[in-house]
XYZ file of C-alpha atoms in Angstrom:
634
model
C 169.313 -143.272 87.868
C 170.736 -139.849 87.216
C 170.067 -136.453 85.730
C 169.479 -136.664 82.003
C 172.213 -135.162 79.827
C 171.248 -132.046 77.884
C 172.486 -130.339 74.738
C 171.840 -126.779 73.615
C 170.259 -126.512 70.185
C 170.257 -123.193 68.279
C 168.078 -122.919 65.161
C 167.855 -120.203 62.480
C 165.198 -120.243 59.756
C 162.972 -118.208 57.438
C 160.357 -116.225 59.330
C 157.736 -116.984 56.712
C 157.968 -120.661 57.693
C 158.002 -120.018 61.463
C 154.456 -121.127 62.342
C 154.644 -124.306 60.297
C 158.146 -125.129 61.517
C 157.182 -124.623 65.167
C 154.166 -126.936 64.901
C 155.801 -129.670 62.846
C 159.229 -129.761 64.485
C 159.362 -127.989 67.840
C 156.095 -128.849 69.603
C 156.475 -132.218 71.356
C 160.134 -132.320 70.327
C 161.433 -132.173 73.894
C 162.977 -128.732 73.396
C 162.861 -126.336 76.343
C 163.327 -122.855 74.861
C 165.551 -120.242 76.487
C 165.383 -116.494 75.893
C 167.224 -116.071 72.597
C 167.738 -112.348 73.214
C 169.774 -113.098 76.341
C 171.816 -115.980 74.968
C 172.717 -114.827 71.431
C 175.287 -112.121 70.886
C 174.084 -108.520 71.083
C 175.973 -107.620 67.927
C 173.489 -109.552 65.824
C 170.933 -106.725 66.060
C 168.056 -108.978 67.016
C 164.642 -107.942 68.270
C 162.032 -109.917 70.241
C 158.589 -110.940 69.032
C 155.635 -109.032 70.416
C 153.286 -111.098 72.548
C 150.084 -112.148 70.766
C 147.084 -113.005 72.912
C 144.735 -113.653 70.017
C 144.984 -117.442 70.182
C 144.112 -117.460 73.894
C 141.021 -115.325 73.208
C 139.906 -117.570 70.353
C 140.595 -120.647 72.462
C 138.311 -119.320 75.200
C 135.539 -118.672 72.643
C 135.953 -122.153 71.182
C 135.904 -123.819 74.602
C 132.683 -121.982 75.467
C 131.186 -123.203 72.191
C 132.312 -126.774 72.870
C 130.717 -126.577 76.310
C 127.441 -125.263 74.864
C 127.341 -128.110 72.364
C 128.467 -130.695 74.937
C 131.443 -131.654 72.784
C 134.732 -132.909 74.175
C 138.115 -132.610 72.520
C 139.867 -135.903 73.154
C 141.789 -136.484 69.941
C 145.267 -137.824 70.627
C 147.548 -136.133 68.151
C 150.818 -137.698 67.119
C 153.834 -135.419 66.947
C 154.381 -136.654 63.388
C 150.904 -135.508 62.295
C 150.637 -132.044 63.836
C 149.972 -129.403 61.208
C 148.122 -126.130 60.711
C 145.157 -126.244 58.342
C 144.741 -122.500 57.795
C 146.123 -119.093 58.800
C 144.964 -117.733 62.160
C 142.743 -115.126 60.460
C 140.847 -117.818 58.565
C 140.510 -119.919 61.709
C 139.002 -116.947 63.564
C 136.569 -116.199 60.713
C 135.435 -119.844 60.469
C 134.910 -120.030 64.227
C 132.923 -116.774 64.229
C 130.709 -117.951 61.343
C 129.899 -121.236 63.097
C 129.262 -119.391 66.344
C 126.841 -117.014 64.575
C 124.924 -119.962 63.079
C 124.655 -121.571 66.515
C 123.684 -118.268 68.163
C 120.934 -117.606 65.595
C 119.270 -120.979 66.159
C 119.831 -120.729 69.899
C 118.172 -117.320 69.930
C 115.116 -118.560 68.023
C 114.729 -121.588 70.293
C 115.209 -119.474 73.410
C 112.643 -116.915 72.253
C 110.041 -119.608 71.561
C 110.691 -121.280 74.922
C 110.145 -117.949 76.677
C 106.868 -117.486 74.787
C 105.717 -120.995 75.775
C 106.672 -120.281 79.379
C 104.610 -117.065 79.366
C 101.619 -118.854 77.849
C 101.861 -121.578 80.485
C 101.861 -118.890 83.184
C 98.687 -117.372 81.683
C 97.048 -120.776 81.317
C 97.717 -122.104 84.833
C 95.332 -119.844 86.863
C 92.587 -120.013 84.263
C 92.439 -123.820 84.642
C 90.797 -123.136 88.002
C 87.871 -121.481 86.192
C 87.025 -124.337 83.834
C 83.960 -125.330 85.871
C 82.401 -121.902 85.250
C 80.578 -120.915 82.087
C 81.008 -117.204 81.414
C 82.661 -115.009 78.811
C 86.108 -113.925 79.987
C 86.122 -110.731 77.906
C 82.967 -109.481 79.638
C 84.013 -109.689 83.311
C 86.132 -106.562 83.094
C 83.466 -104.616 81.139
C 80.875 -104.683 83.933
C 79.408 -101.191 84.351
C 78.333 -101.203 88.019
C 80.179 -104.229 89.413
C 83.818 -105.088 90.013
C 85.162 -108.618 89.295
C 88.077 -110.075 91.245
C 89.721 -113.513 90.761
C 92.554 -115.034 92.809
C 93.595 -117.270 95.677
C 93.803 -117.015 99.453
C 95.638 -119.156 101.977
C 93.618 -121.608 104.074
C 94.324 -119.856 107.362
C 93.132 -116.531 105.934
C 90.141 -118.147 104.216
C 88.728 -119.146 107.599
C 89.102 -115.539 108.791
C 87.304 -114.440 105.618
C 84.339 -116.683 106.423
C 83.863 -114.815 109.697
C 83.725 -111.459 107.903
C 81.435 -112.370 104.988
C 78.333 -110.962 106.642
C 80.064 -107.594 107.055
C 81.266 -107.369 103.423
C 79.282 -105.771 100.627
C 80.440 -108.520 98.256
C 79.469 -111.833 96.707
C 82.192 -114.484 97.289
C 82.254 -117.690 95.206
C 84.489 -120.678 96.072
C 85.796 -122.241 92.878
C 88.462 -124.797 93.842
C 90.764 -125.683 96.669
C 94.172 -127.341 96.856
C 96.641 -128.159 99.640
C 97.548 -124.551 100.443
C 94.968 -122.244 98.809
C 91.307 -121.624 98.112
C 90.595 -120.220 94.630
C 87.768 -117.700 94.786
C 85.905 -115.019 92.847
C 84.267 -112.043 94.499
C 81.990 -109.374 93.074
C 81.289 -106.015 94.637
C 79.840 -102.664 93.658
C 81.994 -99.903 92.297
C 81.231 -97.759 95.365
C 82.263 -100.495 97.863
C 85.187 -101.888 95.869
C 87.822 -99.870 97.759
C 86.737 -101.084 101.201
C 86.229 -104.686 100.072
C 89.596 -104.802 98.259
C 91.219 -103.425 101.415
C 89.852 -106.262 103.516
C 90.985 -108.891 101.002
C 94.428 -107.310 100.812
C 94.734 -107.527 104.602
C 93.934 -111.249 104.290
C 96.782 -111.615 101.767
C 94.514 -112.256 98.797
C 96.611 -113.052 95.676
C 94.787 -111.451 92.794
C 95.151 -113.008 89.332
C 94.829 -110.664 86.369
C 93.195 -112.185 83.342
C 94.766 -110.859 80.180
C 92.667 -108.534 78.025
C 93.143 -110.788 75.001
C 91.343 -113.649 76.760
C 88.031 -114.381 75.003
C 85.333 -117.014 75.237
C 84.681 -119.289 78.160
C 87.609 -120.484 80.291
C 87.492 -123.875 78.558
C 87.506 -122.262 75.104
C 90.359 -119.924 76.010
C 92.449 -122.754 77.505
C 91.867 -124.731 74.312
C 93.196 -121.785 72.277
C 96.216 -121.462 74.582
C 97.006 -125.174 74.340
C 96.740 -125.008 70.574
C 99.111 -122.038 70.534
C 101.515 -123.728 72.969
C 101.437 -126.942 70.920
C 102.294 -125.032 67.737
C 105.228 -123.288 69.378
C 106.506 -126.548 70.883
C 106.338 -128.156 67.468
C 108.323 -125.241 66.068
C 110.852 -125.657 68.906
C 111.204 -129.370 68.063
C 111.837 -128.528 64.410
C 114.428 -125.914 65.325
C 116.019 -128.314 67.819
C 116.280 -130.922 65.079
C 117.868 -128.318 62.839
C 120.215 -127.397 65.711
C 121.232 -131.053 66.221
C 121.884 -131.465 62.487
C 123.974 -128.296 62.482
C 125.893 -129.522 65.532
C 126.571 -132.873 63.865
C 127.609 -131.222 60.595
C 129.915 -128.729 62.316
C 131.284 -131.066 64.987
C 134.441 -132.155 63.148
C 135.048 -128.623 61.930
C 134.797 -127.146 65.439
C 137.128 -129.776 66.910
C 139.603 -129.192 64.089
C 139.444 -125.441 64.651
C 140.036 -125.999 68.347
C 143.062 -128.149 67.576
C 144.474 -125.455 65.301
C 143.830 -122.721 67.867
C 145.677 -124.736 70.500
C 148.587 -125.143 68.102
C 148.643 -121.407 67.397
C 148.578 -120.774 71.148
C 151.705 -122.914 71.505
C 153.288 -121.127 68.553
C 152.657 -117.706 70.120
C 153.916 -118.919 73.499
C 157.070 -120.212 71.811
C 157.631 -116.888 70.049
C 158.083 -115.243 73.427
C 161.463 -116.981 73.650
C 162.477 -116.291 70.030
C 164.268 -113.442 68.330
C 164.141 -112.034 64.798
C 166.376 -109.936 62.558
C 165.758 -107.413 59.820
C 166.454 -109.994 57.091
C 163.360 -112.063 57.849
C 164.972 -114.805 59.929
C 163.883 -116.256 63.263
C 166.181 -117.540 66.012
C 165.376 -120.049 68.746
C 167.695 -121.521 71.363
C 166.850 -124.229 73.857
C 167.864 -127.261 75.838
C 166.975 -130.740 74.668
C 167.790 -134.188 76.136
C 170.627 -135.863 74.261
C 168.424 -138.930 73.658
C 165.858 -136.784 71.808
C 168.348 -134.644 69.910
C 168.987 -137.166 67.122
C 165.302 -137.413 66.283
C 164.747 -133.675 65.834
C 168.022 -133.235 63.909
C 167.036 -136.039 61.541
C 163.815 -134.188 60.753
C 165.069 -130.618 60.403
C 167.911 -131.678 58.117
C 165.213 -132.107 55.462
C 164.298 -128.406 55.694
C 166.103 -126.386 53.039
C 166.026 -123.017 54.826
C 166.958 -124.185 58.329
C 170.411 -123.985 59.950
C 171.321 -125.216 63.399
C 174.190 -125.436 65.901
C 174.510 -127.961 68.724
C 176.527 -127.311 71.891
C 177.217 -129.664 74.771
C 176.300 -128.716 78.324
C 179.969 -127.756 78.934
C 180.174 -125.488 75.895
C 176.958 -123.563 76.610
C 177.055 -120.472 78.799
C 173.713 -121.017 80.604
C 172.835 -123.731 83.126
C 170.816 -126.667 81.739
C 167.459 -127.580 83.312
C 167.096 -130.698 85.439
C 165.267 -133.755 84.178
C 165.374 -136.700 86.558
C 165.881 -140.081 84.944
C 165.062 -142.964 87.293
C 163.724 -146.468 86.875
C 160.292 -147.479 88.102
C 161.641 -148.824 91.412
C 162.902 -145.494 92.740
C 160.827 -143.067 90.649
C 158.119 -142.641 93.366
C 160.771 -141.140 95.652
C 161.339 -138.277 93.217
C 158.407 -136.594 94.989
C 160.365 -136.536 98.263
C 163.388 -135.050 96.501
C 161.323 -132.399 94.706
C 159.665 -131.379 97.991
C 163.109 -130.190 99.097
C 164.075 -128.865 95.671
C 165.283 -130.185 92.327
C 168.989 -131.022 92.113
C 171.179 -128.740 90.057
C 172.207 -130.110 86.693
C 175.756 -130.634 87.997
C 174.642 -132.370 91.223
C 174.223 -136.060 91.910
C 170.557 -137.072 91.720
C 169.808 -138.147 95.322
C 166.636 -140.077 94.429
C 168.255 -143.523 94.698
C 169.938 -142.531 97.950
C 166.595 -141.338 99.334
C 164.811 -144.489 98.127
C 167.271 -146.793 99.917
C 167.646 -144.765 103.117
C 163.948 -143.852 103.488
C 162.959 -147.488 102.893
C 165.480 -148.678 105.475
C 164.680 -146.018 108.107
C 160.890 -146.387 107.882
C 161.114 -150.150 108.227
C 163.560 -149.896 111.115
C 161.267 -147.530 113.069
C 157.969 -149.204 112.170
C 158.771 -152.911 111.926
C 155.526 -154.884 112.025
C 154.292 -157.573 109.634
C 150.543 -157.041 110.045
C 150.548 -153.238 110.170
C 153.068 -153.118 107.326
C 150.741 -155.153 105.111
C 147.853 -152.803 105.989
C 149.964 -149.764 105.038
C 150.960 -151.436 101.750
C 147.285 -152.163 100.956
C 146.333 -148.538 101.684
C 149.178 -147.411 99.436
C 148.000 -149.735 96.663
C 144.464 -148.298 96.841
C 145.838 -144.731 96.671
C 148.134 -145.697 93.777
C 145.150 -147.051 91.802
C 143.493 -143.646 92.313
C 146.657 -141.983 90.907
C 147.572 -140.349 94.231
C 151.363 -139.955 94.299
C 151.664 -140.824 98.002
C 150.317 -144.299 97.247
C 153.519 -145.702 95.717
C 155.599 -144.437 98.644
C 153.193 -146.032 101.133
C 153.529 -149.347 99.285
C 157.292 -149.221 99.792
C 156.817 -148.141 103.411
C 154.472 -151.085 104.007
C 156.927 -153.526 102.434
C 159.784 -152.132 104.561
C 157.679 -152.387 107.728
C 156.765 -155.979 106.851
C 160.400 -157.024 106.244
C 161.589 -155.509 109.522
C 158.506 -156.957 111.230
C 159.780 -160.421 110.282
C 163.211 -159.456 111.654
C 161.604 -158.283 114.931
C 159.025 -161.093 115.103
C 156.144 -158.600 115.418
C 152.659 -159.133 113.959
C 150.157 -156.386 114.846
C 152.338 -155.671 117.879
C 152.249 -159.268 119.111
C 155.591 -161.022 119.517
C 154.210 -164.460 120.370
C 153.219 -165.376 116.789
C 156.594 -165.190 115.026
C 160.028 -165.773 116.462
C 162.362 -162.807 115.899
C 164.527 -163.533 112.894
C 167.248 -161.128 114.052
C 166.414 -159.143 117.197
C 163.575 -158.209 119.543
C 163.766 -154.399 120.085
C 162.258 -154.389 123.595
C 164.593 -157.177 124.792
C 167.726 -155.599 123.284
C 167.344 -151.905 123.995
C 171.049 -151.068 124.345
C 171.970 -152.928 121.168
C 169.170 -151.174 119.275
C 170.268 -147.727 120.444
C 173.882 -148.385 119.471
C 172.752 -149.736 116.108
C 170.791 -146.516 115.456
C 173.848 -144.355 116.148
C 176.097 -146.591 114.006
C 173.567 -146.366 111.180
C 173.576 -142.584 111.494
C 177.377 -142.486 111.326
C 177.400 -144.587 108.154
C 174.691 -142.483 106.449
C 176.413 -139.207 107.346
C 179.678 -140.606 105.955
C 177.915 -141.533 102.686
C 176.345 -138.056 102.506
C 179.822 -136.498 102.829
C 181.153 -138.763 100.058
C 178.295 -137.595 97.808
C 179.239 -134.004 98.666
C 182.785 -134.711 97.468
C 181.404 -136.168 94.221
C 179.269 -133.042 93.739
C 182.358 -130.901 94.317
C 184.264 -132.835 91.671
C 181.385 -132.492 89.200
C 181.293 -128.732 89.788
C 185.125 -128.481 89.832
C 184.963 -126.912 93.287
C 188.275 -128.094 94.770
C 187.707 -126.173 97.982
C 184.479 -128.103 98.538
C 186.251 -131.391 97.814
C 189.387 -130.957 99.935
C 188.847 -128.338 102.605
C 185.110 -128.235 103.312
C 183.562 -129.464 106.575
C 181.701 -132.023 104.445
C 184.711 -132.682 102.197
C 187.824 -134.805 102.704
C 188.951 -132.730 105.702
C 185.563 -133.223 107.341
C 185.555 -136.953 106.580
C 188.985 -137.413 108.172
C 187.846 -135.597 111.303
C 184.560 -137.510 111.484
C 186.033 -140.964 110.804
C 188.787 -140.487 113.383
C 186.195 -139.550 116.010
C 183.951 -142.519 115.082
C 186.835 -145.016 115.198
C 188.119 -143.685 118.517
C 184.656 -143.720 120.139
C 183.935 -147.153 118.642
C 187.036 -148.628 120.230
C 186.117 -147.052 123.543
C 182.606 -148.602 123.446
C 183.293 -152.024 121.958
C 186.858 -152.708 123.099
C 186.842 -150.723 126.316
C 190.176 -149.073 125.546
C 191.654 -146.080 123.770
C 192.990 -146.628 120.256
C 195.524 -143.797 120.753
C 196.224 -141.471 123.670
C 194.021 -138.405 124.008
C 196.986 -136.108 123.238
C 197.678 -137.878 119.942
C 193.951 -137.822 119.110
C 193.785 -134.055 119.631
C 196.838 -133.507 117.418
C 195.306 -135.663 114.680
C 191.988 -133.828 114.886
C 193.588 -130.393 114.850
C 194.932 -130.991 111.333
C 191.528 -131.364 109.538
C 189.990 -128.715 111.799
C 192.779 -126.318 110.881
C 192.249 -127.041 107.191
C 188.520 -126.323 107.554
C 189.179 -123.128 109.539
C 191.766 -121.771 107.077
C 189.960 -122.992 103.964
C 189.704 -119.581 102.260
C 193.297 -118.675 103.037
C 194.577 -121.995 101.644
C 192.607 -121.589 98.394
C 193.830 -117.989 97.987
C 197.435 -119.055 98.609
C 197.266 -121.838 96.059
C 195.708 -119.567 93.450
C 198.382 -116.888 93.836
C 201.134 -119.456 93.266
C 199.523 -120.815 90.107
C 200.544 -118.898 87.000
C 198.705 -120.977 84.469
C 195.498 -122.971 84.331
C 192.169 -122.528 85.994
C 192.086 -121.186 89.532
C 190.616 -123.222 92.348
C 186.968 -122.548 92.773
C 185.072 -122.064 96.015
C 181.292 -121.659 96.247
C 181.438 -120.153 99.749
C 181.981 -116.477 100.471
C 184.964 -115.429 102.559
C 184.243 -114.993 106.251
C 185.822 -113.111 109.102
C 187.733 -114.790 111.935
C 184.825 -114.557 114.361
C 182.423 -116.017 111.846
C 184.852 -118.820 111.078
C 185.224 -119.598 114.769
C 181.489 -119.854 115.296
C 181.153 -121.855 112.076
C 183.815 -124.295 113.300
C 182.055 -124.642 116.656
C 178.768 -125.255 114.830
C 180.528 -127.910 112.747
C 181.727 -129.759 115.842
C 178.282 -129.595 117.435
C 176.511 -130.667 114.239
C 178.704 -133.758 113.855
C 177.728 -134.830 117.365
C 174.050 -133.817 117.264
C 173.438 -135.177 113.763
C 174.929 -138.551 114.674
C 173.080 -138.830 117.983
C 169.875 -137.745 116.206
C 169.800 -141.130 114.494
C 169.149 -142.790 117.829
C 165.495 -142.069 117.022
C 165.644 -144.951 114.517
C 165.935 -147.377 117.408
C 163.882 -145.331 119.861
C 160.818 -145.414 117.627
C 161.219 -149.172 117.079
C 161.181 -149.640 120.873
C 158.362 -147.101 121.207
C 156.302 -149.071 118.663
C 156.533 -152.209 120.779
C 155.576 -150.241 123.897
C 152.488 -148.742 122.265
C 151.324 -152.141 121.054
C 151.842 -153.618 124.529
C 149.696 -150.830 125.994
C 146.934 -151.576 123.482
C 146.820 -155.268 124.399
C 146.927 -154.491 128.125
C 143.873 -152.270 127.652
C 142.227 -154.985 125.556
C 142.769 -157.480 128.391
C 141.101 -155.155 130.891
C 137.727 -155.149 129.104
C 135.186 -157.934 128.704
C 136.080 -160.758 126.350
C 133.392 -159.637 123.894
C 135.099 -156.259 123.463
C 138.724 -157.448 123.498
C 139.041 -157.680 119.740
C 137.321 -154.331 119.246
C 139.833 -152.571 121.524
C 142.721 -154.382 119.811
C 141.512 -153.379 116.343
C 140.880 -149.749 117.302
C 144.283 -149.591 118.996
C 146.052 -150.941 115.902
C 144.210 -148.468 113.676
C 145.342 -145.583 115.900
C 148.939 -146.864 115.883
C 148.972 -147.230 112.091
C 147.561 -143.733 111.576
C 149.349 -141.810 114.319
C 152.703 -143.566 114.555
C 152.821 -144.107 110.795
C 152.482 -140.339 110.298
C 155.072 -139.529 112.962
C 157.588 -142.049 111.627
C 157.089 -140.672 108.106
C 157.833 -137.164 109.396
C 160.936 -138.419 111.198
C 162.182 -140.041 107.995
C 161.792 -136.728 106.159
C 163.517 -134.870 108.983
C 166.542 -137.201 108.916
C 166.707 -137.017 105.129
C 166.393 -133.248 104.833
C 168.146 -131.980 107.942
C 170.770 -134.555 108.830
C 171.703 -135.786 105.343
C 170.646 -133.338 102.582
C 172.183 -130.411 104.459
C 175.625 -132.006 103.948
C 175.629 -132.444 100.196
C 172.496 -131.153 98.503
C 171.470 -127.648 97.421
C 168.216 -128.347 95.552
C 168.694 -125.188 93.462
C 167.983 -126.774 90.083
C 165.305 -125.483 87.719
C 162.744 -127.854 86.239
C 162.904 -129.097 82.673
C 159.739 -127.854 80.923
C 159.680 -128.747 77.234
C 157.250 -127.300 74.698
């Protein structure tokens, strides 16, 4: 349960082998590359690689092709089997050739489908003329008459019936359907303008019969159906050819896609690399110590590869942070990362958060029944791979454990006897317990701050900081003195002596910068004391000291909410059951259930927020920076 140790690995090799080496040894190796141009010495006369976007473009083309063919790339590649089958140029050419084959067949099929669609459009209106026996090619060759064919809405058809006697036209009803009447009308050439005007006002939808239509409507429809059938048969043949081509090219396309993805990773990796005029490439990166042996064992077999390994202390740059926690506390990494990743030199607070968040949530929301419900909800979310689910499971378990201690089941305290304490019947004890808990947690946070100072070799932070040894002395003296006053009813030492004792750590905190400077000037040899804080003026120091005194008091008292919410939970549940008792017996259970649902949702959310507030504001602010950068391997 810590931050994984890192080593810096520098590799030099022949540029002609770069693509192959990157795929076979670097991808999936656990190496996080750093900018080689910034880390390696300037005197080496190195130059960066130019960015290549070709693989991304080809990848997009290939993904579009896979989508068109309804193919999915799901091959799980082993890091021992990754290899490039062909140069990028050949991959691009092969992909383009396959795409052209697909496009050609697609184009033919699409063209035929459009032709069938057009024929169907021509055929559809003529089906309404099948009951008539006349030659289609002759209706538009009439010398003195004008032929019109189309449809008119029912509401307008009835208006037409009223005007028939006034029209110089012959109107024939052919067919009718739900919305339209299909009609033909004939009129003289001289009256055609007036008659057409009337029909247009009645929203007559004229259908134009194509000039190539010949024979009777039945004969022409027969010809159209024969033509449509032939084209559909041709489409089926082409579709079969398309399916065979897809099946034959499937493995090739997926293999090309795999190679393109590998080239994309190669080009992305080159952004961090450097090259020299002698045809060598250089790559530098961080790798977990546990994975270093594996990659070194492999690259030792390469004749033209040289490498150098440096520990995290020997390297000039700061290693990335990779959290390493067991399955019990791993879900709480999300809470830590919400605040920020720990620096490589910091203590990983995940275990601390797991223990304290578990304890605080249970203390504020102790209830057996509601805790089980929360755990079940968390389990359902965890099955759906929602990260909050695991945390809710722990929260439900904590609430259940403290529910047993409080003797509370769905807010009722007459089912179980309290194993330890009943919050509502021991309010003063609960409030004191919350403050004592806060004092202990703040003390632990300050101890972690000292450990972080030792890890970073920041002696000022360890000895003279408000959250260092000086701060701990001040805080512990205050806690012991106040504790004796509350529990024993007497002063441990006189007030005058207490003030003198407290002035010593306060003076150390106030004159922190001056003490560090004094020590450094007296030291002739060895490393100077380090301080991460900037020097401040007297006024700033005075206000900072006052803020320190206030924060110790406010942060400690802030933990009274642990007990207050436990008492509040009992009060809310009592209110629910009082309301339930005021309604009819048939609705009692309904009110109780709805009330418990509201408590679980509302108070559960509020308690969760309070846990985060105590973690981030009262505790993290004393020892944690969260300035680490994430480990992102190739």
